[in-house]
């Protein structure tokens, strides 16, 4: 148990406070066992998302908690895959939350938003927020960065109930279900959020020891049978949300897994960043069609589009609108113009 002096046990990094102002993501493996783990703590990235929503009145507490947990989960899931594109975690609901979205880019740039209509009961869980009539859904989309024409993003969808149709009450249960269904990966997730921190712990059984892909795994009956994974998952399950929100990562790992041999990796730095741009908003307006955009421009003197993720307002006066819809000769190669 002389773990702390183990030369393989890395550094307990002193985090550069500027670089990690948005938050920290730590990956680790259990030495010699087919189990890996990750902890994310979003701090500045999360409070910035909340601040940007303040002008619109902020989120009711249960929605804030849901969105924070979604941000933590999206960061963990993005960091868990090798994929050059956005990971988009979306909850579509039939309760007071119609839609909640958390997006994580490969460099862990994050953004999130939720649309809420009507009363949110105090202490509402995901069943009360999103699944009042059993129509709630959770979708995970992988959208490749340089998607070529006709290429569809990959999407997996899971309902907000379990195998016996019982409603699920926690986002972590929904996502554990998703991981098992879509990736055949045993996963234990603990998620928590308040108005300062959004955090998550992920423990996952590696498909095959020493192999990073699913190709080598032929026996799905093995799921749930690995004693090492089970022991570590049970330990992870003892983590209380309050501890996840308040303890630093070193303390947390020591307390949970003090008997395990953990190897840690260089931490990553998630941050808030929005991918919206005037060009993208312009393309969206063009897709609506000239008649509709013109009618708004004439009626209100300008078209105003607000980004729901970052709160930025994009304004187009009638001259801008005309420009949007004018054929760009250079781009079209100068051969055809649409009147
Ligand atoms: Zn934006």
PDB file of N, CA, C and O in Angstrom, residues 12 23 36-37 56 66 108 150 187 206 234 245 251 287 304:
ATOM      1  N   UNK A  12       0.943  14.135  -8.876  1.00  0.00           N
ATOM      2  CA  UNK A  12      -0.353  14.735  -8.579  1.00  0.00           C
ATOM      3  C   UNK A  12      -0.229  16.156  -9.085  1.00  0.00           C
ATOM      4  O   UNK A  12       0.360  16.998  -8.439  1.00  0.00           O
ATOM      5  N   UNK A  23     -12.397  24.134 -16.082  1.00  0.00           N
ATOM      6  CA  UNK A  23     -12.664  22.848 -15.457  1.00  0.00           C
ATOM      7  C   UNK A  23     -11.515  21.895 -15.701  1.00  0.00           C
ATOM      8  O   UNK A  23     -10.494  22.278 -16.287  1.00  0.00           O
ATOM      9  N   UNK A  36     -11.260   1.237 -16.894  1.00  0.00           N
ATOM     10  CA  UNK A  36     -10.742   2.597 -16.977  1.00  0.00           C
ATOM     11  C   UNK A  36     -11.727   3.552 -16.324  1.00  0.00           C
ATOM     12  O   UNK A  36     -12.894   3.198 -16.095  1.00  0.00           O
ATOM     13  N   UNK A  37     -11.247   4.755 -16.064  1.00  0.00           N
ATOM     14  CA  UNK A  37     -12.127   5.714 -15.414  1.00  0.00           C
ATOM     15  C   UNK A  37     -11.805   7.140 -15.815  1.00  0.00           C
ATOM     16  O   UNK A  37     -10.758   7.408 -16.427  1.00  0.00           O
ATOM     17  N   UNK A  56     -31.913  35.960 -19.678  1.00  0.00           N
ATOM     18  CA  UNK A  56     -33.197  35.343 -20.045  1.00  0.00           C
ATOM     19  C   UNK A  56     -33.894  34.759 -18.808  1.00  0.00           C
ATOM     20  O   UNK A  56     -34.842  33.992 -18.929  1.00  0.00           O
ATOM     21  N   UNK A  66     -30.122  19.262 -14.211  1.00  0.00           N
ATOM     22  CA  UNK A  66     -30.149  18.375 -15.377  1.00  0.00           C
ATOM     23  C   UNK A  66     -29.108  18.801 -16.412  1.00  0.00           C
ATOM     24  O   UNK A  66     -28.325  17.980 -16.905  1.00  0.00           O
ATOM     25  N   UNK A 108     -12.821  19.526 -26.154  1.00  0.00           N
ATOM     26  CA  UNK A 108     -13.612  19.736 -24.938  1.00  0.00           C
ATOM     27  C   UNK A 108     -14.128  21.169 -24.794  1.00  0.00           C
ATOM     28  O   UNK A 108     -14.315  21.660 -23.683  1.00  0.00           O
ATOM     29  N   UNK A 150     -24.157  14.336 -48.061  1.00  0.00           N
ATOM     30  CA  UNK A 150     -24.853  13.063 -48.035  1.00  0.00           C
ATOM     31  C   UNK A 150     -24.488  12.193 -46.841  1.00  0.00           C
ATOM     32  O   UNK A 150     -25.198  11.244 -46.521  1.00  0.00           O
ATOM     33  N   UNK A 187     -20.844   0.244 -17.806  1.00  0.00           N
ATOM     34  CA  UNK A 187     -20.439   1.583 -17.392  1.00  0.00           C
ATOM     35  C   UNK A 187     -21.130   1.952 -16.094  1.00  0.00           C
ATOM     36  O   UNK A 187     -22.312   1.652 -15.912  1.00  0.00           O
ATOM     37  N   UNK A 206     -13.227  -2.207 -19.901  1.00  0.00           N
ATOM     38  CA  UNK A 206     -12.653  -2.236 -21.242  1.00  0.00           C
ATOM     39  C   UNK A 206     -13.140  -3.489 -21.955  1.00  0.00           C
ATOM     40  O   UNK A 206     -13.270  -4.543 -21.337  1.00  0.00           O
ATOM     41  N   UNK A 234     -18.810  -0.977  -7.862  1.00  0.00           N
ATOM     42  CA  UNK A 234     -19.521  -0.871  -6.578  1.00  0.00           C
ATOM     43  C   UNK A 234     -18.908   0.251  -5.729  1.00  0.00           C
ATOM     44  O   UNK A 234     -19.613   1.067  -5.141  1.00  0.00           O
ATOM     45  N   UNK A 245     -19.210  16.903  -5.863  1.00  0.00           N
ATOM     46  CA  UNK A 245     -19.242  18.350  -6.096  1.00  0.00           C
ATOM     47  C   UNK A 245     -18.190  19.105  -5.290  1.00  0.00           C
ATOM     48  O   UNK A 245     -17.724  20.158  -5.715  1.00  0.00           O
ATOM     49  N   UNK A 251      -8.222  13.828  -3.772  1.00  0.00           N
ATOM     50  CA  UNK A 251      -8.875  13.333  -2.555  1.00  0.00           C
ATOM     51  C   UNK A 251      -9.928  12.296  -2.901  1.00  0.00           C
ATOM     52  O   UNK A 251     -10.037  11.235  -2.277  1.00  0.00           O
ATOM     53  N   UNK A 287     -32.159  29.068 -45.587  1.00  0.00           N
ATOM     54  CA  UNK A 287     -32.919  27.812 -45.668  1.00  0.00           C
ATOM     55  C   UNK A 287     -34.400  28.026 -45.361  1.00  0.00           C
ATOM     56  O   UNK A 287     -35.242  27.208 -45.726  1.00  0.00           O
ATOM     57  N   UNK A 304     -33.884  39.577 -36.367  1.00  0.00           N
ATOM     58  CA  UNK A 304     -32.988  39.386 -35.234  1.00  0.00           C
ATOM     59  C   UNK A 304     -33.017  37.917 -34.833  1.00  0.00           C
ATOM     60  O   UNK A 304     -34.079  37.337 -34.632  1.00  0.00           O
TER      61      UNK A 304
END
